[in-house]
PDB file of C-alpha atoms and ligand atoms in Angstrom:
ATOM      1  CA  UNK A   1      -1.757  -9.455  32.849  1.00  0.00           C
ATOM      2  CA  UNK A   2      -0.974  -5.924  33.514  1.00  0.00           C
ATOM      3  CA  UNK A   3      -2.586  -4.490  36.579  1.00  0.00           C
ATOM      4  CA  UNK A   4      -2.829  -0.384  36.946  1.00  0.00           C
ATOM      5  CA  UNK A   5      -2.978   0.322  40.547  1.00  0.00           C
ATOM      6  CA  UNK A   6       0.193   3.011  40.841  1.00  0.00           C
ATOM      7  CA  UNK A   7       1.029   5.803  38.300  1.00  0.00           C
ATOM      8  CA  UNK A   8       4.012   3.999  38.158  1.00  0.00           C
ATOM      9  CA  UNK A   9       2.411   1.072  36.836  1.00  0.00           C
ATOM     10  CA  UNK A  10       1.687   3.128  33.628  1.00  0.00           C
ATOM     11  CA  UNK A  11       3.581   3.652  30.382  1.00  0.00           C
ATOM     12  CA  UNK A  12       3.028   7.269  30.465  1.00  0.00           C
ATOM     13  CA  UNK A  13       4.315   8.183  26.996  1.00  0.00           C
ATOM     14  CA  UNK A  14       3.388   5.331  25.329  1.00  0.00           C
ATOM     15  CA  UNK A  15      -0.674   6.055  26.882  1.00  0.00           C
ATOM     16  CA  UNK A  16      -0.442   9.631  25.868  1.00  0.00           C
ATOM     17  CA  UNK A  17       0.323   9.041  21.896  1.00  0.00           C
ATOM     18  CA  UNK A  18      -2.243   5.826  22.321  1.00  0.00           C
ATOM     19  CA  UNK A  19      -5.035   8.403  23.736  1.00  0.00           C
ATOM     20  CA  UNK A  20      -4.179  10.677  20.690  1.00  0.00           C
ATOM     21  CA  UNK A  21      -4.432   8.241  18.363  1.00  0.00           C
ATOM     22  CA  UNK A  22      -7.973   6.644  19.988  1.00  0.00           C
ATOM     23  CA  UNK A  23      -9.118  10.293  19.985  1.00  0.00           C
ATOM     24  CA  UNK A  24      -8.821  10.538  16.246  1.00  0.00           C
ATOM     25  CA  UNK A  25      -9.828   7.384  15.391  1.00  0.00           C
ATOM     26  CA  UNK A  26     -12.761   6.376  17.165  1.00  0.00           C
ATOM     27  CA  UNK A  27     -13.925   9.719  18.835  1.00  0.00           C
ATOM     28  CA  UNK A  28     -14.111  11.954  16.454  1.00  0.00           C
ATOM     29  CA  UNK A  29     -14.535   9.375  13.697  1.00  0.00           C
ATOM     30  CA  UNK A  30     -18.192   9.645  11.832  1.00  0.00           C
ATOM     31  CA  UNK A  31     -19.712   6.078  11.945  1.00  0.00           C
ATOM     32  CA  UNK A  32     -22.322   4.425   9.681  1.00  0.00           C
ATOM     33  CA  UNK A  33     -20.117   5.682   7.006  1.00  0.00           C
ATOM     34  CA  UNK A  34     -20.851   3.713   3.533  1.00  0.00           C
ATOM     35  CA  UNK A  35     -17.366   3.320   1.615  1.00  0.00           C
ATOM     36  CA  UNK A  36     -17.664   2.057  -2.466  1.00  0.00           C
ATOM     37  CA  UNK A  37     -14.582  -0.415  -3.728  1.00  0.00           C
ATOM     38  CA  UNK A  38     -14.895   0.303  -7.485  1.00  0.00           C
ATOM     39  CA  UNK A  39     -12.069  -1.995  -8.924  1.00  0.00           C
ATOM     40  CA  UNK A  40     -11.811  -2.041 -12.506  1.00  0.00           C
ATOM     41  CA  UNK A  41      -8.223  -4.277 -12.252  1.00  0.00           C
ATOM     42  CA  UNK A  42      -8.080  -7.632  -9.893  1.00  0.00           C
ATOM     43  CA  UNK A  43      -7.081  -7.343  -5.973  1.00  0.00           C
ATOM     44  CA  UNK A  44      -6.618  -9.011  -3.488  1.00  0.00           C
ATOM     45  CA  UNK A  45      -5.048  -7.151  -0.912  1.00  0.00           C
ATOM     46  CA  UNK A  46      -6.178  -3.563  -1.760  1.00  0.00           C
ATOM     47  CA  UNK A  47      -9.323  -4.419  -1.673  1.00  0.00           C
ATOM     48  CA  UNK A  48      -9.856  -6.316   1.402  1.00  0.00           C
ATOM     49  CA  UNK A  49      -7.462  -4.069   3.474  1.00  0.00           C
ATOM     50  CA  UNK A  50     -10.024  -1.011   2.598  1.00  0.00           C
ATOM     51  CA  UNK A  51     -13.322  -3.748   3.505  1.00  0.00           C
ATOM     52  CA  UNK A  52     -11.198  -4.684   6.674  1.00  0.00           C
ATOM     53  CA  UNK A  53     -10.305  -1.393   7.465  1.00  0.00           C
ATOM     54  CA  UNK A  54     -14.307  -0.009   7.276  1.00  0.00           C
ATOM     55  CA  UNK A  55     -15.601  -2.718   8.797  1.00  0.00           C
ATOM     56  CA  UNK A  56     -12.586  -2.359  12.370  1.00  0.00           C
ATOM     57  CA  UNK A  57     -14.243   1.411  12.049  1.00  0.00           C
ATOM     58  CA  UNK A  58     -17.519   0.298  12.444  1.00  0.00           C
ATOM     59  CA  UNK A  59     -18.524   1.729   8.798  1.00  0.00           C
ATOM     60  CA  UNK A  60     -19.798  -0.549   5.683  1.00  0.00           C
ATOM     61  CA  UNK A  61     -18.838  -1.354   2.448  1.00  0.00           C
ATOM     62  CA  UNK A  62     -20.202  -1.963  -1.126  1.00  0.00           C
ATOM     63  CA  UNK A  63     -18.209  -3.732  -3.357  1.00  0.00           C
ATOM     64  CA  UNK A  64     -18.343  -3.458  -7.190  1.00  0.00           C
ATOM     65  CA  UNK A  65     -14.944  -5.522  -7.251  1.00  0.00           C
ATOM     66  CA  UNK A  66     -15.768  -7.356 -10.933  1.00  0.00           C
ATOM     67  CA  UNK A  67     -17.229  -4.138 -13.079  1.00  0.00           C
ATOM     68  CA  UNK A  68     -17.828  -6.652 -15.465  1.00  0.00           C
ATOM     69  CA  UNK A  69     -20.904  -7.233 -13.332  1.00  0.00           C
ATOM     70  CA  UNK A  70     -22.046  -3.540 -13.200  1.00  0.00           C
ATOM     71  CA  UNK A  71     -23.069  -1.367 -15.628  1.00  0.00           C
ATOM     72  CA  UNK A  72     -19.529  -0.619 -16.780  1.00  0.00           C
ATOM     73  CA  UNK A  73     -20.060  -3.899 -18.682  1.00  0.00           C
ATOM     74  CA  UNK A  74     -23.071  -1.837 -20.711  1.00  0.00           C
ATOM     75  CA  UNK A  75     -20.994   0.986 -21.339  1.00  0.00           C
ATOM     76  CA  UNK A  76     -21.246   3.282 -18.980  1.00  0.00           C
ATOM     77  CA  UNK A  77     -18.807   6.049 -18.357  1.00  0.00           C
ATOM     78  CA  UNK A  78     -16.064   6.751 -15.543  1.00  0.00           C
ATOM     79  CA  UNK A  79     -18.067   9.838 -14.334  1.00  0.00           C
ATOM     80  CA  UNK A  80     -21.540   8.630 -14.370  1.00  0.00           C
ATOM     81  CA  UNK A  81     -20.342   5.709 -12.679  1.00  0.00           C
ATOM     82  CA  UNK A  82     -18.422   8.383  -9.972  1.00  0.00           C
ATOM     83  CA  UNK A  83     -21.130  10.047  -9.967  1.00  0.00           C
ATOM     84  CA  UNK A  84     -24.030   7.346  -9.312  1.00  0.00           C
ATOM     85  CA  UNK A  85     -21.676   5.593  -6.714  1.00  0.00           C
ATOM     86  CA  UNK A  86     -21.172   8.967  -4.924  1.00  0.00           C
ATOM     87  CA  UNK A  87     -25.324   9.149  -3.988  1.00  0.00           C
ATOM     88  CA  UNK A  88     -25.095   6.058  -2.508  1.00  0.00           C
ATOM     89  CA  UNK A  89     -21.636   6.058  -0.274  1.00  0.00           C
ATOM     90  CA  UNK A  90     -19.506   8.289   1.654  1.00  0.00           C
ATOM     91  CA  UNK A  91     -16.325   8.068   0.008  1.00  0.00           C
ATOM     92  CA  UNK A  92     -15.360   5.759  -2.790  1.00  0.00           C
ATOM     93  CA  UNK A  93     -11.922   3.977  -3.014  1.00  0.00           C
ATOM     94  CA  UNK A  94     -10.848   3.535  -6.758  1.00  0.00           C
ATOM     95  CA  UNK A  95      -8.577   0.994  -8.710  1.00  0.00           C
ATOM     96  CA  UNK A  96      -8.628   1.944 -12.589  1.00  0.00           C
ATOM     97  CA  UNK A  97      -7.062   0.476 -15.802  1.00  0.00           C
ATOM     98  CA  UNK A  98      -5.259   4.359 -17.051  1.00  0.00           C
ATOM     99  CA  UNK A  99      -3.157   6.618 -15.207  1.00  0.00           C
ATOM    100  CA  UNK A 100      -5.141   9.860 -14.406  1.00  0.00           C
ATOM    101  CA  UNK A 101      -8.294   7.898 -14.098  1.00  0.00           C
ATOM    102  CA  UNK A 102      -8.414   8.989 -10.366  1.00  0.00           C
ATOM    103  CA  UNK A 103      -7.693  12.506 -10.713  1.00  0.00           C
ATOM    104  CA  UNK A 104     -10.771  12.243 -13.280  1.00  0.00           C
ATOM    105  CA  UNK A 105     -13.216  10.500 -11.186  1.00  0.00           C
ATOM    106  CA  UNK A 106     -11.622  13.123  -8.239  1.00  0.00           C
ATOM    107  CA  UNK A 107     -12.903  16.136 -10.433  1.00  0.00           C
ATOM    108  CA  UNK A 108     -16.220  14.938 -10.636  1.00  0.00           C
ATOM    109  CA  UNK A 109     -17.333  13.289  -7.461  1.00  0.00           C
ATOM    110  CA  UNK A 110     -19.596  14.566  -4.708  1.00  0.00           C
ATOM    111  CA  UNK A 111     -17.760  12.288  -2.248  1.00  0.00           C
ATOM    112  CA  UNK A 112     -14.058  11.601  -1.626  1.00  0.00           C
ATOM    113  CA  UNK A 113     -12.556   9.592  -3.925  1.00  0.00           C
ATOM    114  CA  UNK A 114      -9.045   7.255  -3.029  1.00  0.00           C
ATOM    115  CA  UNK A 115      -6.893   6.047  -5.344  1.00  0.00           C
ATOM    116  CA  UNK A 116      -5.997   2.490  -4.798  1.00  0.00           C
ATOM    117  CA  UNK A 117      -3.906   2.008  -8.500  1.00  0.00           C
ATOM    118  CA  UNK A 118      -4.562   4.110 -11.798  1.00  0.00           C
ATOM    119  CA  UNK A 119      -3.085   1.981 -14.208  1.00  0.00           C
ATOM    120  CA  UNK A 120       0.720   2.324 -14.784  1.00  0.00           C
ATOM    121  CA  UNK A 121       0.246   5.978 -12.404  1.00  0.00           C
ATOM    122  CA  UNK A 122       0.212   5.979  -8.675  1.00  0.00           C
ATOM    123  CA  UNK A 123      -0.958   4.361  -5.797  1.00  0.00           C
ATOM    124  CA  UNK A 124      -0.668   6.157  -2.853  1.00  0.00           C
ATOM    125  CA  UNK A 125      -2.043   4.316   0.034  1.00  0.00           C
ATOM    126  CA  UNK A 126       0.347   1.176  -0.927  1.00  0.00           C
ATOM    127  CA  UNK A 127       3.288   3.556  -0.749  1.00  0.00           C
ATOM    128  CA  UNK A 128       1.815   5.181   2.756  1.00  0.00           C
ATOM    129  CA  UNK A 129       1.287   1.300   4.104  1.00  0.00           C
ATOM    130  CA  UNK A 130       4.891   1.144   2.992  1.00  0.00           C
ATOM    131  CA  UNK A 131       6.675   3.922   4.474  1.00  0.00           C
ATOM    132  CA  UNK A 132       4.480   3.497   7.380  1.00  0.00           C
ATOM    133  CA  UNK A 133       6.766  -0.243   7.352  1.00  0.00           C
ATOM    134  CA  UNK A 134      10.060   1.801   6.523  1.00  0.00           C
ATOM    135  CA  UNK A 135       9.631   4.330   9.437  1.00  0.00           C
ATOM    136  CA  UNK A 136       8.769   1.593  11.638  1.00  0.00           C
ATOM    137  CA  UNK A 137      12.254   0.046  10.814  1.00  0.00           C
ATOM    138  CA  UNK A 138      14.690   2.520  10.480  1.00  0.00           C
ATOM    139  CA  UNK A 139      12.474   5.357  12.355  1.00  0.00           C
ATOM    140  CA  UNK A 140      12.773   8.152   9.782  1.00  0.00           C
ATOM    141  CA  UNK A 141      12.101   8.449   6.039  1.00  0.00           C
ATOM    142  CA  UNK A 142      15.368  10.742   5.118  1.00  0.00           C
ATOM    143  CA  UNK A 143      18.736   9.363   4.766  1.00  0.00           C
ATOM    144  CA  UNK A 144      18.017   6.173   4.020  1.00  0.00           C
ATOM    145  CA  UNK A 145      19.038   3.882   0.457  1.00  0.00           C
ATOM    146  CA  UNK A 146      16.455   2.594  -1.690  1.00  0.00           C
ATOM    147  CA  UNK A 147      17.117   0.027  -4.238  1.00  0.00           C
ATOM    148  CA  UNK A 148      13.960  -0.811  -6.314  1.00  0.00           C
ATOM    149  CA  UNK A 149      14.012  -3.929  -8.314  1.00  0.00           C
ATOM    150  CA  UNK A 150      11.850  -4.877 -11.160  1.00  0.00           C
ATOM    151  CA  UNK A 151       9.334  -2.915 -13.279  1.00  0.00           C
ATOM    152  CA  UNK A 152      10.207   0.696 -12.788  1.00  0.00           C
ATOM    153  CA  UNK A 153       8.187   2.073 -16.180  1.00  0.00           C
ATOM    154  CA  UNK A 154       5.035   0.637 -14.725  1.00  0.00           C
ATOM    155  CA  UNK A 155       5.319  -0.324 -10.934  1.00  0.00           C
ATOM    156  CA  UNK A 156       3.229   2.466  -9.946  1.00  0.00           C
ATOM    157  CA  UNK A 157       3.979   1.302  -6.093  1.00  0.00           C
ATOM    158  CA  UNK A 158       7.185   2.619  -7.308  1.00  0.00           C
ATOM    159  CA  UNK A 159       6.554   5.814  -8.695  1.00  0.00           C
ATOM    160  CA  UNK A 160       4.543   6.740  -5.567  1.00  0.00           C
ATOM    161  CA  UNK A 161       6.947   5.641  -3.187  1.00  0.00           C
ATOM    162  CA  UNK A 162       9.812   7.502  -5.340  1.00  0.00           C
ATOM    163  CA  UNK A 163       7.917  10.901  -4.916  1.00  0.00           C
ATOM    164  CA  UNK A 164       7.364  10.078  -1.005  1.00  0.00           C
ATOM    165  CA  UNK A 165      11.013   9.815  -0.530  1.00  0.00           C
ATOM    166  CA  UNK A 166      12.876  13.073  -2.053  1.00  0.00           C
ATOM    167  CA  UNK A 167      15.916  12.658   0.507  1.00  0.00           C
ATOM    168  CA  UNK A 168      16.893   9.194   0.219  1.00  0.00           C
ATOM    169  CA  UNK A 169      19.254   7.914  -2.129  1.00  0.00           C
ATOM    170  CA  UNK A 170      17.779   5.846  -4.805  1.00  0.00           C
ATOM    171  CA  UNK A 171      18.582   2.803  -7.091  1.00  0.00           C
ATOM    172  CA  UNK A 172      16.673   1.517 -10.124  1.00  0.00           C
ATOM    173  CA  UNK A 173      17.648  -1.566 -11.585  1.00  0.00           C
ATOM    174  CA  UNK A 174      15.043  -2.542 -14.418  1.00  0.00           C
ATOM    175  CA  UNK A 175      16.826  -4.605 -16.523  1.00  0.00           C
ATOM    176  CA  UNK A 176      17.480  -8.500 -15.846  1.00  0.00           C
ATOM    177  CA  UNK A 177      20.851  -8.712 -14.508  1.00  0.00           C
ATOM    178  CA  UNK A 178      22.681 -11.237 -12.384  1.00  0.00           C
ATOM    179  CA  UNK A 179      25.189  -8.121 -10.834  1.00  0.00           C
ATOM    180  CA  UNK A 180      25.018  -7.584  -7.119  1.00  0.00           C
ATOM    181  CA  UNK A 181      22.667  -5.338  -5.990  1.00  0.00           C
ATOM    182  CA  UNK A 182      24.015  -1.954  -4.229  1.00  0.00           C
ATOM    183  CA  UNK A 183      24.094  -1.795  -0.723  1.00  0.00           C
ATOM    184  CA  UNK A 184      21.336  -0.273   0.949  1.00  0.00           C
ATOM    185  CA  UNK A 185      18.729  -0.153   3.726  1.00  0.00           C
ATOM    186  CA  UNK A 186      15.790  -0.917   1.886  1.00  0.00           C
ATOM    187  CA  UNK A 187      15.233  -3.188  -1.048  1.00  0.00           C
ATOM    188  CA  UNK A 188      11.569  -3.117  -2.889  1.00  0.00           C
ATOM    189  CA  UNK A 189      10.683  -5.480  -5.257  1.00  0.00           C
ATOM    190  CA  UNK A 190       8.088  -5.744  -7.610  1.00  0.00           C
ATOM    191  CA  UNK A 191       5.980  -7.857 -10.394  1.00  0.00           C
ATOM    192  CA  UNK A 192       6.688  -7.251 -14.069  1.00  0.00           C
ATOM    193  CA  UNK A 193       3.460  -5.884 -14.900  1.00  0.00           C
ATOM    194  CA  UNK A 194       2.669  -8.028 -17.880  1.00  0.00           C
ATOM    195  CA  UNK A 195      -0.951  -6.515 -18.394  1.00  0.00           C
ATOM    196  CA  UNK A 196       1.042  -3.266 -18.937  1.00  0.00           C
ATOM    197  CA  UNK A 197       3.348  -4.639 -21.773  1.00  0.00           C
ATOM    198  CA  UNK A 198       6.096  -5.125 -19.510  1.00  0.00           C
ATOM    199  CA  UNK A 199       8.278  -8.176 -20.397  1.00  0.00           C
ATOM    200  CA  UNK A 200      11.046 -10.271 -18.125  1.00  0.00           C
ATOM    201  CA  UNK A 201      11.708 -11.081 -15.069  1.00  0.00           C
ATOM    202  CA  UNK A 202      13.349 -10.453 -12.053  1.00  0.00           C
ATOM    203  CA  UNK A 203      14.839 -12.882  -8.879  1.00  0.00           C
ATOM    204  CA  UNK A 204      16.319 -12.620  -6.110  1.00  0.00           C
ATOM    205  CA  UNK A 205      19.074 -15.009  -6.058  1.00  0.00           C
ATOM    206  CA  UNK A 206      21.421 -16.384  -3.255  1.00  0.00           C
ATOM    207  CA  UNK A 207      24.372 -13.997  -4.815  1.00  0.00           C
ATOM    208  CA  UNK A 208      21.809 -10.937  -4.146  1.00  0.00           C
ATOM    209  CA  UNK A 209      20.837 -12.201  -0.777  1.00  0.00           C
ATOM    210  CA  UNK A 210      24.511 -13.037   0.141  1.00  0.00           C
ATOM    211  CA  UNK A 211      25.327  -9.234  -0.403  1.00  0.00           C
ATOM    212  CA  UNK A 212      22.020  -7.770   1.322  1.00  0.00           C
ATOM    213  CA  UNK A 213      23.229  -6.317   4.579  1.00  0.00           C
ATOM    214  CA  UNK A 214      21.974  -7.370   7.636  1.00  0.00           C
ATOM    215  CA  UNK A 215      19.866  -4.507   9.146  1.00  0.00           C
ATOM    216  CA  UNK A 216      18.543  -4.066   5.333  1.00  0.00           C
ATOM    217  CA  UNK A 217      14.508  -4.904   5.126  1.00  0.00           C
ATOM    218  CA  UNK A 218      13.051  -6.416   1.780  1.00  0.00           C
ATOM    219  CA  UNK A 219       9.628  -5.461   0.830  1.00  0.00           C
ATOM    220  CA  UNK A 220       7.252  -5.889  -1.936  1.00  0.00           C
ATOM    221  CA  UNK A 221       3.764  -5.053  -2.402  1.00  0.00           C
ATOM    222  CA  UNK A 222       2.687  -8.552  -3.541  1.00  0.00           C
ATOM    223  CA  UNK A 223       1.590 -10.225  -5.834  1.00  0.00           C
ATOM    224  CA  UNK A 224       4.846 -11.496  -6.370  1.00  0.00           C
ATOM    225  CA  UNK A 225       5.648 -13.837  -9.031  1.00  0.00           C
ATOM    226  CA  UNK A 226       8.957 -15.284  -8.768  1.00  0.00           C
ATOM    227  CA  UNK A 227      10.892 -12.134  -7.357  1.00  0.00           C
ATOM    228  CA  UNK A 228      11.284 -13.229  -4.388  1.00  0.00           C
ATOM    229  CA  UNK A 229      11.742 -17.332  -3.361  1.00  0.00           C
ATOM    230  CA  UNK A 230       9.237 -18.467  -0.714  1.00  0.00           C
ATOM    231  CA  UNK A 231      11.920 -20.051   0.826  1.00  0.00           C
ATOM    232  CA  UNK A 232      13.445 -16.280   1.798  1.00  0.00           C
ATOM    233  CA  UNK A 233      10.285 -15.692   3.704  1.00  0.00           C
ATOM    234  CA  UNK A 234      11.488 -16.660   7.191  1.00  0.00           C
ATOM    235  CA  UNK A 235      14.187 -14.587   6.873  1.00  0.00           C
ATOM    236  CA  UNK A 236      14.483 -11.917   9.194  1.00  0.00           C
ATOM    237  CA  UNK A 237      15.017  -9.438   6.738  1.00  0.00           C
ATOM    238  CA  UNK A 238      11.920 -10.270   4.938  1.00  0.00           C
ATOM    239  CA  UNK A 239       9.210  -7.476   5.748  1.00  0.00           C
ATOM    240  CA  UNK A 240       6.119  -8.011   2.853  1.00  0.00           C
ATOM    241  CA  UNK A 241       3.775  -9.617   5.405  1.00  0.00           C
ATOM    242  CA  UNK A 242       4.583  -7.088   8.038  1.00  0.00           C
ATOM    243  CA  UNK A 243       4.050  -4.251   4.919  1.00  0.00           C
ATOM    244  CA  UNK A 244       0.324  -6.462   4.389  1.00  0.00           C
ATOM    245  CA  UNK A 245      -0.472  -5.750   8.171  1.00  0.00           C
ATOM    246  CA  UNK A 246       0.471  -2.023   7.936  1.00  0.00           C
ATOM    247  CA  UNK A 247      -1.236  -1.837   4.621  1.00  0.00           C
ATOM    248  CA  UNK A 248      -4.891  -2.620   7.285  1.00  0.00           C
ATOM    249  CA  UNK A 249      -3.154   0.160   9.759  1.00  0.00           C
ATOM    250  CA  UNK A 250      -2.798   2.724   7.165  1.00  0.00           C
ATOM    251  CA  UNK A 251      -5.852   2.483   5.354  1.00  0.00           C
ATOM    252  CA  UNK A 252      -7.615   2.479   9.026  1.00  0.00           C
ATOM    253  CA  UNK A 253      -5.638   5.902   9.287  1.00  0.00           C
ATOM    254  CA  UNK A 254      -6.672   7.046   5.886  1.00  0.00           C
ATOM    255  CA  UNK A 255     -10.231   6.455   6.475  1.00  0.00           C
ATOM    256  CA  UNK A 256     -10.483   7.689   9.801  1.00  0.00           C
ATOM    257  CA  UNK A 257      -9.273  11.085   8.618  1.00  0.00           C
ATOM    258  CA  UNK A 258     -11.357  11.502   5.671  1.00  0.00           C
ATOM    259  CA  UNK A 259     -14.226  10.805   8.030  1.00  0.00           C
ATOM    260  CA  UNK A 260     -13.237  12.822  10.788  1.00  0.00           C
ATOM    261  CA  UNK A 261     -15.729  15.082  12.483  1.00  0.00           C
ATOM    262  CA  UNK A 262     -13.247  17.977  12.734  1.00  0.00           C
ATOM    263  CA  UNK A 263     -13.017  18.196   8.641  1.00  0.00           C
TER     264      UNK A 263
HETATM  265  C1  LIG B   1       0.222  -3.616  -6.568  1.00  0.00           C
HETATM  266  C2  LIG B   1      -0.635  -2.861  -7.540  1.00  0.00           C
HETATM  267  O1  LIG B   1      -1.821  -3.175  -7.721  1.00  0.00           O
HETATM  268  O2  LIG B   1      -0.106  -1.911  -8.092  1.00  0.00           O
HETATM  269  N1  LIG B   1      -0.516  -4.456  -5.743  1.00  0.00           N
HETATM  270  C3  LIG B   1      -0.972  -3.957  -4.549  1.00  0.00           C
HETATM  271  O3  LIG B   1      -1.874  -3.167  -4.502  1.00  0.00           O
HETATM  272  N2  LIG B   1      -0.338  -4.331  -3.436  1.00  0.00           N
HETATM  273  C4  LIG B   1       1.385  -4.291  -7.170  1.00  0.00           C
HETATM  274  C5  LIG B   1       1.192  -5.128  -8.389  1.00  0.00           C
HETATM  275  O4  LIG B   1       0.086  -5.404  -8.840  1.00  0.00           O
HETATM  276  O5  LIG B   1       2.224  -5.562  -8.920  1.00  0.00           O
END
């Protein structure tokens, strides 16, 4: 129980960034927002992070998360589907099967559009949710090593967070090897994207882990298949749940701004 009955009682710093951040969020946030999930590829996290994150904001969501079920399944277009979607919502969050997809639906949309995965592209609020988890960690986003593991040609968690992070040093290993892994502060995994054409596999093995230093984090947007062994999970260098959580966080952040009474 904290009680607030001398200034001295308070966390002064920590109340002033906390008022900042309430100010932005839930003052001059617009409610009774309507956001659209359009997913034309499966989620599970994406998806409910963004309903999660609407509903903490006091806004509502439709979800069109099988367009198998919508009109898509009759035919219909990208852009008349943008564009019907848009009448009926405030900002539409987008997962598509093509890279550029989103930048198409962006150039025809009345209403904000977010994208959340255009095929092998980008996917910008997984890659905000994770540096969001890095600069929690090491508190900065420069100077830091990156060693991504797994399906660099069509991770597109990868290719966003490699153009979010122009002064750290990077390593790609894509191809199955058994080698140690450089050294490095962050290590980010990810799924061979079979629905891409991507073959393999990658693991972490106890030779990998053996070498991973100790202040050095692990992530991975999830799904995983068998990058990483469940039995790593409780150790403390394991950050993919934490990277879940601050997936929610971020996409509260996101949503809050594009809804913000000051834009
Ligand atoms: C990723 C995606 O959809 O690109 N998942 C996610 O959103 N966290 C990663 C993947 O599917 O491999």
């Amino acid at each position: 129980m904290k009680h607030l009955v001398s200034i001295s009682d308070a966390d002064i710093p920590h109340l002033l960034s906390s008022a900042h951040c309430i100010e932005n969020t839930f003052i001059n946030y617009k409610f009774n927002k309507i956001l659209t999930n359009l997913f034309y590829e499966p989620s599970t996290r994406t998806s409910s992070s963004f309903a999660s994150a609407m509903y903490k904001l006091g806004g509502k969501v439709i979800s069109i998360n099988d367009v198998n079920y919508s009109s898509v399944a009759k035919g219909e277009n990208l852009e008349d589907t943008i564009r019907t979607m848009g009448t009926f919502c405030d900002a539409i969050v987008l997962r598509s099967r093509t890279a550029g997809e989103a930048a198409r639906a962006a150039f025809v949309s009345e209403v904000p559009v977010i994208n959340a995965g255009d095929g092998n592209g980008e996917h910008p609020t997984q890659t905000l949710a994770d540096l969001y988890t890095i600069h929690k960690e090491f508190g900065r986003l420069d100077n830091l090593t990156v060693t991504f593991v797994g399906d660099i040609e069509n991770g597109r968690t990868v290719h966003s967070l490699d153009k979010a992070l122009p002064d750290c040093e990077k390593n790609f290993i894509d191809t199955f090897d058994k080698s140690i892994w450089p050294a490095s502060d962050v290590y980010y995994l990810t799924r061979v994207q079979k629905e891409r054409g991507s073959e393999g596999s990658y693991r972490m093995r106890k030779e990998h882990i053996k070498h991973i230093p100790e202040h050095a984090i692990v992530m991975h947007p999830f799904p995983r298949n068998e990058e990483i062994p469940t039995w790593f999970d409780n150790d403390p260098r394991a950050r993919y749940f934490q990277q879940m959580r601050n997936g929610l966080i971020m996409r509260m952040a996101v949503l809050a701004d594009i809804f913000s009474n000051e834009k």
